[in-house]
XYZ file of C-alpha atoms in Angstrom:
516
model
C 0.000 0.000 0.000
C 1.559 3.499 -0.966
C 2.315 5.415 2.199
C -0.194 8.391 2.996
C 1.280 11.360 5.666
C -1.089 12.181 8.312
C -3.652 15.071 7.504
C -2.638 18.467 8.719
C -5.220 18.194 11.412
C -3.569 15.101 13.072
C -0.050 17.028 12.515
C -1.505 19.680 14.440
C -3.199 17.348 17.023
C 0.216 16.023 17.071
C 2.066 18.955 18.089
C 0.046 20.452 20.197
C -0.086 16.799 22.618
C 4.089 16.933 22.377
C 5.295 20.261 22.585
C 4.927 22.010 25.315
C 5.913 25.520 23.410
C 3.201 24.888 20.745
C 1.013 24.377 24.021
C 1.832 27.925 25.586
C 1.524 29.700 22.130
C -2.057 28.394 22.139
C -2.995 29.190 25.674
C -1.583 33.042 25.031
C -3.365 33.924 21.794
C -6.449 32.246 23.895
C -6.227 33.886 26.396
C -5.936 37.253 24.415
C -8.757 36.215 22.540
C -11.013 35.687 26.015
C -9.702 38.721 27.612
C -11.257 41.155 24.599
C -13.881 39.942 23.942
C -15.044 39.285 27.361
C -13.270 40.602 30.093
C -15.209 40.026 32.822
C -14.262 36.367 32.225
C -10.676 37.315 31.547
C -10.482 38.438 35.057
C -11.978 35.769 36.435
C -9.425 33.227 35.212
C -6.420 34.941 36.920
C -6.043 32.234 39.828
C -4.721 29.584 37.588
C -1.801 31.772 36.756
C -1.798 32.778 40.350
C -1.940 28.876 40.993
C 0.860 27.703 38.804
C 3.080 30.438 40.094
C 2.648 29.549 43.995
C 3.156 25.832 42.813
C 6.411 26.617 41.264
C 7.497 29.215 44.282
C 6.894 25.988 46.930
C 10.061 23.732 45.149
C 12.423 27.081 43.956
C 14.057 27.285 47.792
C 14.470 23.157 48.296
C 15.869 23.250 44.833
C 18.307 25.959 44.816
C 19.894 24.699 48.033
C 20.112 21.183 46.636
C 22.073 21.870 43.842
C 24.289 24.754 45.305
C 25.459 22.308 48.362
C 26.084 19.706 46.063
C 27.879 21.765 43.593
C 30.648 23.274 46.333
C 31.126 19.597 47.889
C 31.308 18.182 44.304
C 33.430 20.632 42.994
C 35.413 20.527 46.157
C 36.977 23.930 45.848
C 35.114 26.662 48.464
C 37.984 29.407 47.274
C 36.405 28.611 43.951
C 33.409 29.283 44.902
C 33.953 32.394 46.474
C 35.540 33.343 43.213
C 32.479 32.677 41.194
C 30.510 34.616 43.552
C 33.038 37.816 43.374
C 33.192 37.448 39.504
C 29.242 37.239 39.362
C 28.715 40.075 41.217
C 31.031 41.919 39.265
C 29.678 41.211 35.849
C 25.818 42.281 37.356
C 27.340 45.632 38.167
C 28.384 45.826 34.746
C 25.213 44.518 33.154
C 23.007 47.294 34.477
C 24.917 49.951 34.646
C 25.423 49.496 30.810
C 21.369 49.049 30.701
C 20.916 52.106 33.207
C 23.012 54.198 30.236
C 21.864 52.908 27.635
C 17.993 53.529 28.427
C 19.013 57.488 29.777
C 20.964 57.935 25.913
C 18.032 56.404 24.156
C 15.199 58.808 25.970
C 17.249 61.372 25.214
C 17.374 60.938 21.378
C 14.222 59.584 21.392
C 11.988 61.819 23.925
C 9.362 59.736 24.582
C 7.623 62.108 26.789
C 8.433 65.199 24.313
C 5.174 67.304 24.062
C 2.640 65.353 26.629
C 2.261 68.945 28.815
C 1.058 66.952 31.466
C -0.317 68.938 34.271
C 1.023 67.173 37.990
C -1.767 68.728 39.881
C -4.219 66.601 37.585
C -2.584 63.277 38.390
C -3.825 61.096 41.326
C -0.706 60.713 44.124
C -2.591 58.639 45.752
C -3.099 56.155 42.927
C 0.746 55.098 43.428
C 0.541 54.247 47.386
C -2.049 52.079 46.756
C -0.343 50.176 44.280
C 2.788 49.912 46.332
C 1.036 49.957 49.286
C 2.580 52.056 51.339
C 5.846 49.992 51.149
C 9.275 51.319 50.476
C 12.740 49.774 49.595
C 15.178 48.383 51.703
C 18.183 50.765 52.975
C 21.512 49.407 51.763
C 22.303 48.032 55.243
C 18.940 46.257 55.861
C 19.203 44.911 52.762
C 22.186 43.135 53.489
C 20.792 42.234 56.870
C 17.809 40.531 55.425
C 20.167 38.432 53.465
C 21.369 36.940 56.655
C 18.802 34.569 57.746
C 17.654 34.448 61.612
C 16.067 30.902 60.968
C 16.791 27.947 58.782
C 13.408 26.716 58.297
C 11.846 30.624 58.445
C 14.210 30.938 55.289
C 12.647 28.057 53.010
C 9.211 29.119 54.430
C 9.535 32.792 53.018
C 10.990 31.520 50.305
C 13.861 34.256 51.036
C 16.808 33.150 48.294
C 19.545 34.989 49.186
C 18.908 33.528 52.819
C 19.167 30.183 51.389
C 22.015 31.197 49.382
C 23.543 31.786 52.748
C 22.346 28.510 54.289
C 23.589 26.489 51.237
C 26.875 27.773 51.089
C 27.167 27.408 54.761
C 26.195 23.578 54.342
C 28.557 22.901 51.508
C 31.267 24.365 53.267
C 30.686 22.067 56.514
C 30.256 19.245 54.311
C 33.590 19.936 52.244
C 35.183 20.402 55.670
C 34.462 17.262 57.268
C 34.906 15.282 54.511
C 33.216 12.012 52.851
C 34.124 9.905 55.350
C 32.703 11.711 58.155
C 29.262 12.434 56.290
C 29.519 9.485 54.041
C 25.364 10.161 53.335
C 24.795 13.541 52.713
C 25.550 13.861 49.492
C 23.951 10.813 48.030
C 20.791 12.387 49.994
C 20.934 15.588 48.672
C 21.300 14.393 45.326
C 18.333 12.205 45.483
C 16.132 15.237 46.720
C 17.658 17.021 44.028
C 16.061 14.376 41.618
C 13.130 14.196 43.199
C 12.128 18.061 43.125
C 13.065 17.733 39.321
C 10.016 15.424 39.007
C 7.802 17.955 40.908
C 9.149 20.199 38.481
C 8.095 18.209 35.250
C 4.609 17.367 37.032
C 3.966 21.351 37.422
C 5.083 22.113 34.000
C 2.440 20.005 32.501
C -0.133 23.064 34.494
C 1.789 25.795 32.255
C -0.328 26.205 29.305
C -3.540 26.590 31.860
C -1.255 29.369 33.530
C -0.268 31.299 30.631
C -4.035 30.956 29.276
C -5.161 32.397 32.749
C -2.329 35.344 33.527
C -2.899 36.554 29.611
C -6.553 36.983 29.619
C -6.111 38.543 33.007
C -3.825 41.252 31.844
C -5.567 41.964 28.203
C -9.503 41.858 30.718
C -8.132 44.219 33.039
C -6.105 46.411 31.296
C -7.462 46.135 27.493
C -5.431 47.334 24.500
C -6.108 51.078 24.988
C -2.666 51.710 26.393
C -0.635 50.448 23.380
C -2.007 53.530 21.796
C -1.788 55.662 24.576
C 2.089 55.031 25.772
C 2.787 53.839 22.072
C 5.983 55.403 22.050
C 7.402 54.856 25.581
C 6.267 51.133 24.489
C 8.003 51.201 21.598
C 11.981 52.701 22.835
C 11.836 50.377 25.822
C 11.401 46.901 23.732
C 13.551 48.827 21.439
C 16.129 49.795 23.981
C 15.464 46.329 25.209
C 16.167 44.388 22.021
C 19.469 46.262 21.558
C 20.238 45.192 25.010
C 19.690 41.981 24.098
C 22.141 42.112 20.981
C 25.216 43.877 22.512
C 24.507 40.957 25.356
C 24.896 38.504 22.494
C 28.335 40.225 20.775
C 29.660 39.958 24.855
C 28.246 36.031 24.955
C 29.807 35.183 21.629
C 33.002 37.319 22.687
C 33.287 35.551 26.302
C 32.133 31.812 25.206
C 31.968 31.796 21.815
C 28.011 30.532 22.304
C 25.433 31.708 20.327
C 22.452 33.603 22.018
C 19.747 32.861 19.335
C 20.689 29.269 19.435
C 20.205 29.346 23.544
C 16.775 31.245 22.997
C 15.613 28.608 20.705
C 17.077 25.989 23.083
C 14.982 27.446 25.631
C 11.431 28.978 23.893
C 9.657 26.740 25.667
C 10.510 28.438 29.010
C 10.529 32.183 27.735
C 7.145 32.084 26.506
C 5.915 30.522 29.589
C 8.106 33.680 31.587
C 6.429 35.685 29.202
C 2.722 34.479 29.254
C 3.055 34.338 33.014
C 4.900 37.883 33.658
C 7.252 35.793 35.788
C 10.953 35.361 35.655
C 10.268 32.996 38.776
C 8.182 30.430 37.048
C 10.980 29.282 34.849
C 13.841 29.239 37.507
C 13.552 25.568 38.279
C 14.153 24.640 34.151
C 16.594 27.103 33.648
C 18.983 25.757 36.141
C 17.936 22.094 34.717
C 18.494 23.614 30.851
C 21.837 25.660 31.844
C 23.540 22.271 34.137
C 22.234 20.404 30.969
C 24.445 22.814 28.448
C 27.608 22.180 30.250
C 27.965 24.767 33.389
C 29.025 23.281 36.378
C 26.485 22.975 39.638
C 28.116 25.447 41.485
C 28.403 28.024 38.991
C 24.376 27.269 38.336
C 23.268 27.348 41.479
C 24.688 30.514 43.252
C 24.355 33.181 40.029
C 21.209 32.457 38.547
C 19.284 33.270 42.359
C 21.651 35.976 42.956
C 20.579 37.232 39.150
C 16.883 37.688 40.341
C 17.917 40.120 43.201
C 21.240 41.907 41.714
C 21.167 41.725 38.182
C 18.059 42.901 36.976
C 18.962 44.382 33.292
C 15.532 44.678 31.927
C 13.711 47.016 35.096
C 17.040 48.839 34.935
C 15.831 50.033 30.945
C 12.424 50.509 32.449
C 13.407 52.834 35.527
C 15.943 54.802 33.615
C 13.735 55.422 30.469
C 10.638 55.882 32.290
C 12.347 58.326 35.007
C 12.931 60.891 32.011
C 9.493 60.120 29.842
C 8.094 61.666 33.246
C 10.619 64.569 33.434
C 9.695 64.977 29.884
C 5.911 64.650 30.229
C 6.024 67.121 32.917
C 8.089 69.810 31.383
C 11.050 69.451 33.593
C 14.368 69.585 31.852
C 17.297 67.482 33.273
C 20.452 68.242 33.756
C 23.514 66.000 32.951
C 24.774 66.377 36.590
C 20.694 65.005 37.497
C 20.869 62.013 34.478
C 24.262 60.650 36.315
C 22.561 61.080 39.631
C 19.643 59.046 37.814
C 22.090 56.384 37.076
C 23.773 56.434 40.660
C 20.240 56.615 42.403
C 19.146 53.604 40.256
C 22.082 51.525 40.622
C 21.234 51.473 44.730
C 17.630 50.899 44.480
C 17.095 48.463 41.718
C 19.672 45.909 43.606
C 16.494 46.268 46.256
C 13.452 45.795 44.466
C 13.339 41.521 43.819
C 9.861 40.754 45.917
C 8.672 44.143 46.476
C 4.930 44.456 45.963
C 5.124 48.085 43.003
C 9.396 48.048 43.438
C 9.390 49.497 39.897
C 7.232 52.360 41.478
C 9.031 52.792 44.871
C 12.209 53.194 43.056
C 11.023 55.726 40.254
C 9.658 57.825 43.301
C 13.065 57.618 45.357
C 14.727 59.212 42.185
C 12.323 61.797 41.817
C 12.880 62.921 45.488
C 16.531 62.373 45.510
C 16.348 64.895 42.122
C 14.188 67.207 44.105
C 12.591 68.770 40.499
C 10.039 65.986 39.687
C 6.873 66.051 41.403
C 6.520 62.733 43.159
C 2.794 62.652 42.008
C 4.088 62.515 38.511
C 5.139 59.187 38.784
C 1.270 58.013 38.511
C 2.018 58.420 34.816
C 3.390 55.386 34.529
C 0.410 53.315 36.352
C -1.437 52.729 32.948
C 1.886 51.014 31.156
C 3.397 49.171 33.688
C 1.630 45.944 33.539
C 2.511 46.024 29.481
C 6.022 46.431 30.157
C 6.468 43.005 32.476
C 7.042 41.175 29.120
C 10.138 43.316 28.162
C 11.361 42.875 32.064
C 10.848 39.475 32.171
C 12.870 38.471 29.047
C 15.198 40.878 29.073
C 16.011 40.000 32.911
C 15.782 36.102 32.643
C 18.295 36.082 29.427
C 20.426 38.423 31.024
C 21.138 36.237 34.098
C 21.366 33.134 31.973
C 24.561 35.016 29.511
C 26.004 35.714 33.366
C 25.506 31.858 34.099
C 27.463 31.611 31.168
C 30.011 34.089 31.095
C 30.762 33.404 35.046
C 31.092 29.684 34.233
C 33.532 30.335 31.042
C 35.822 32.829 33.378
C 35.994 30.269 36.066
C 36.736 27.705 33.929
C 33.505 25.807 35.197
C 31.994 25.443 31.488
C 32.154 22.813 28.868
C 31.929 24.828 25.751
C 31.909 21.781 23.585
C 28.984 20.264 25.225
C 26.987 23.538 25.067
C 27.709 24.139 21.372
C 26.379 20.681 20.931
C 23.128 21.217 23.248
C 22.507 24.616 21.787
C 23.055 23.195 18.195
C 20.330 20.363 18.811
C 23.013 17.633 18.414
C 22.936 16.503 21.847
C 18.903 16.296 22.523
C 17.531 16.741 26.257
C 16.648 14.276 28.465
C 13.039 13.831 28.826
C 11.741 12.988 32.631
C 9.767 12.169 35.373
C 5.853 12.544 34.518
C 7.106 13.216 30.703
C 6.637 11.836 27.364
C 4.054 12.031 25.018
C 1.731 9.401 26.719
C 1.767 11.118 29.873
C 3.817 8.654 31.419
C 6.544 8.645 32.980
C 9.716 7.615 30.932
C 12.961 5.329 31.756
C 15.292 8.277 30.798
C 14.297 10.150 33.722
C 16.009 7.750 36.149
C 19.160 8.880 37.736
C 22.117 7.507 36.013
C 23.774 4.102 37.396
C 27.671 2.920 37.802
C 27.700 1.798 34.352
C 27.242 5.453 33.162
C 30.810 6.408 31.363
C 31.151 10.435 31.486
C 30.251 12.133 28.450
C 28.626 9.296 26.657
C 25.303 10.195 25.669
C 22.846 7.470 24.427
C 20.822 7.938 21.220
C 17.990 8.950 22.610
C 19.350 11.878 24.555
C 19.053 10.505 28.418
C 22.188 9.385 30.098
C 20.798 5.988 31.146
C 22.856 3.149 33.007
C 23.244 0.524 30.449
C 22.015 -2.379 33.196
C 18.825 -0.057 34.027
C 16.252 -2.593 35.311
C 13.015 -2.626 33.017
C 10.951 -0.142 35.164
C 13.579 2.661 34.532
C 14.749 2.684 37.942
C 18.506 2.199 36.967
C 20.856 0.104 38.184
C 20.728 0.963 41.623
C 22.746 -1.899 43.237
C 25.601 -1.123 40.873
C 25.196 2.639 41.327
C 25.705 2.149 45.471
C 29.005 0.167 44.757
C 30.481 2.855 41.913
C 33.852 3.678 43.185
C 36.261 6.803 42.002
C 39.973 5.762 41.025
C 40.958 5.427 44.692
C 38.442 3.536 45.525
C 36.093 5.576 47.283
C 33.048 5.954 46.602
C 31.348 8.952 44.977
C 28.929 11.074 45.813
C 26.229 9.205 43.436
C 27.587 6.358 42.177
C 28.622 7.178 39.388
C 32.289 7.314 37.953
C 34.139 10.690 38.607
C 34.550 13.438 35.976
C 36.873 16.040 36.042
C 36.128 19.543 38.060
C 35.316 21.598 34.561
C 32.489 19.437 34.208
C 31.093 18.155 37.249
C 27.477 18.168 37.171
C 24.711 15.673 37.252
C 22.127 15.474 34.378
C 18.859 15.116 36.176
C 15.285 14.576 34.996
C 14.475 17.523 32.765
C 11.028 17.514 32.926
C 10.484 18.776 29.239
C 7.701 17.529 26.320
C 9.507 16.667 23.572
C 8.971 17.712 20.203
């Protein structure tokens, strides 16, 4: 019988049960769809982004402490560490004080508040507490101070990173200290918790296209389309502004690893359209780290900048605050001075290291530069009420893809990246893992299994999971073999498995992706 292909129907039908980014792309222009032509029940729908976002906020702190404390023991260099952490902090600095300028020289040639004549005494004041609710930003010192946590399980209930930054490191370090032989089960424990909050991961994921559906028609319900017209052009510099960021960030990625930033976007959609559809950088955390370890950067390297990224390096608000701080000088009529842009860029530079987790940060910190100016009405800042919601998209991406390039540029100048590997994962040539609670079927699938003894480093099966070649027929791996896996001394490693060198010591876990 001659072959027939399947009928573009069942193609689609296809896709749209595999993929989750064909999934997402559905739910969004859905939830558009529901959100203008009946807002009422585009409003209504907002707890399932709400939902998905608390789901994914409950396994972030477990997670991030599993795979920090088990990179510094497995890479078994703390000075290291404390290197990456120095050389991270360094390169956010850089980061947004580049997007700080660049968003002050772009509203300058572009003046997108040029010609508004907006009267302050006609603007609502009062508008802008309630959205920030009569919060304000943390001083530089109680900033730090609330890094420091006061209790280890207050910490993980909070969900306070940087405190379990500090509780992670802390743990690795005692760990490394006393040594495999004192605290022979740690690590194997920690790595199976690890694994196991992977899985949680890929069950959640399977909620994201209900999420994306729900948080879309929210926004477009209870905010319409009237601002795009509105704010057209303060829309249109900041994704501008934005999308250059982007591209100098790629010349600096290409420059630094010699990776290619398009191919990691691609390599990645799936989780930037969820960030997008859901407004939140947070949602994707858990897959990013999964995606990044996966493309060759070392555990440790993973695991301390990427959280750090979400409270120090935030490129894409910096656009927003600088940008919008002179549409409103503009809109107002108030002229600024060169001496007030740099103290623009100084003010900003302080406040926007403060704003991860602040209910209206974006609106806290605008009004702290207007007061430390001292010729912008602090009412005037209500301006900005009508466009913020439209500009979380730009923040998001422009925030989650400039932590990721740190990941990568950290890991590449502390020689904790295989470049090889991540030109082959970003190139497609070396295909993800699928996981727990994955596969097209719904089922859960062998690959996700944590790799046995039999695992040889590097080798990579056909089908893209790094599988124990005596896995049992239930996918559990060769667990007996795994417990018995000894390093070239004879000592047992952390998980079984046969040792790799520093530069690439990191443990593939279940990725918790659809396939395509």
């Amino acid at each position: 019988m001659p072959h027939t292909s399947p009928s573009p129907v069942r193609r689609i039908a296809g896709t749209l049960r595999t993929s989750l980014f064909a999934q997402v792309a559905l739910a969004l222009v859905l939830g558009v769809l529901l959100g203008r032509l009946w807002p009422d029940a585009g409003t209504a729908v907002q707890p399932l982004g709400d939902g998905f976002i608390r789901l994914i906020k409950a396994v972030i702190a477990p997670l991030v402490f599993c795979v920090v404390v088990f990179g510094i023991a497995g890479a078994g260099d703390l000075k290291g560490f404390g290197r990456i952490g120095v050389k991270a902090l360094i390169w956010f600095e850089v980061a947004t004080t580049a997007a700080l300028v660049l968003g002050l020289v772009a509203a300058n040639l572009l003046g997108p508040g040029t010609g508004m004549n907006i009267d302050p005494a006609t603007l609502d004041a009062a508008a802008v507490d309630q959205k920030t609710g009569g919060g304000s930003l943390p001083s530089t010192a109680q900033f730090i101070l609330e890094a420091i946590p006061d209790s280890a399980i207050g910490a993980f209930a909070n969900n306070a990173l940087l405190q379990v930054l500090v509780l992670a490191c802390l743990t690795g370090a005692a760990v490394l200290h006393l040594g495999k032989t004192k605290v022979p089960a740690i690590l194997p424990a920690i790595e199976q918790v690890q694994q196991v909050v992977f899985a949680i991961v890929g069950f959640i994921m399977r909620l994201a296209p209900l999420a994306v559906f729900g948080a879309t028609a929210h926004l477009v319900g209870e905010y319409g389309l009237g601002a795009l017209t509105t704010y057209g052009k303060l829309i249109a510099v900041c994704y501008g502004v934005a999308l250059l960021f982007l591209l100098l960030l790629s010349v600096a990625l290409r420059l630094v690893t010699g990776l290619s930033l398009w191919k990691f976007v691609k390599y990645t959609r799936e989780e930037l359209l969820l960030a997008l559809g859901t407004a939140s950088s947070e949602a994707v955390m858990p897959r990013m780290m999964q995606k990044l370890r996966k493309a060759g950067c070392r555990d440790d390297a993973v695991g301390l900048v990427l959280p750090t990224g979400y409270s120090f390096n935030l490129d894409g608000a910096s656009i927003y605050l600088s940008i919008g701080t002179l549409f409103i000088a503009q809109a107002v009529g108030v002229d600024l001075t060169l001496g007030q842009q740099v103290t623009v860029v100084l003010v900003l530079m302080l406040t926007s290291k403060g704003m991860a987790g602040v209910p209206g940060s974006a609106f806290l910190a605008l009004s702290a530069t207007a007061s430390a100016l001292g010729v912008i009405p602090a009412g005037a800042v209500a301006l900005l009420l009508g466009v913020d919601r439209i500009m979380d998209s730009m923040r998001v991406a422009t925030n989650l893809l400039g932590n990721c390039v740190a990941v990568f540029a950290v890991s590449r100048w502390e020689n904790a990246l295989d470049a090889e590997k991540a030109k082959r994962v970003l190139a497609g040539e070396e295909p993800a893992e699928t996981g727990a609670g994955d596969g097209p079927d719904g089922a859960g699938t062998a690959s996700g299994a944590a790799p046995g003894a039999g695992d040889e480093p590097g080798t990579v099966p056909a089908s893209g999971a790094e599988t124990a070649p005596e896995a049992a027929p239930d996918g559990a791996g060769a667990a007996g073999a795994g417990a018995a896996g000894a390093g070239p001394t004879g000592t047992p490693s952390p998980s079984g498995a046969a040792p790799v060198t520093p530069a690439h010591r990191h443990t593939d876990t279940a990725a918790g992706t659809l396939t395509e």
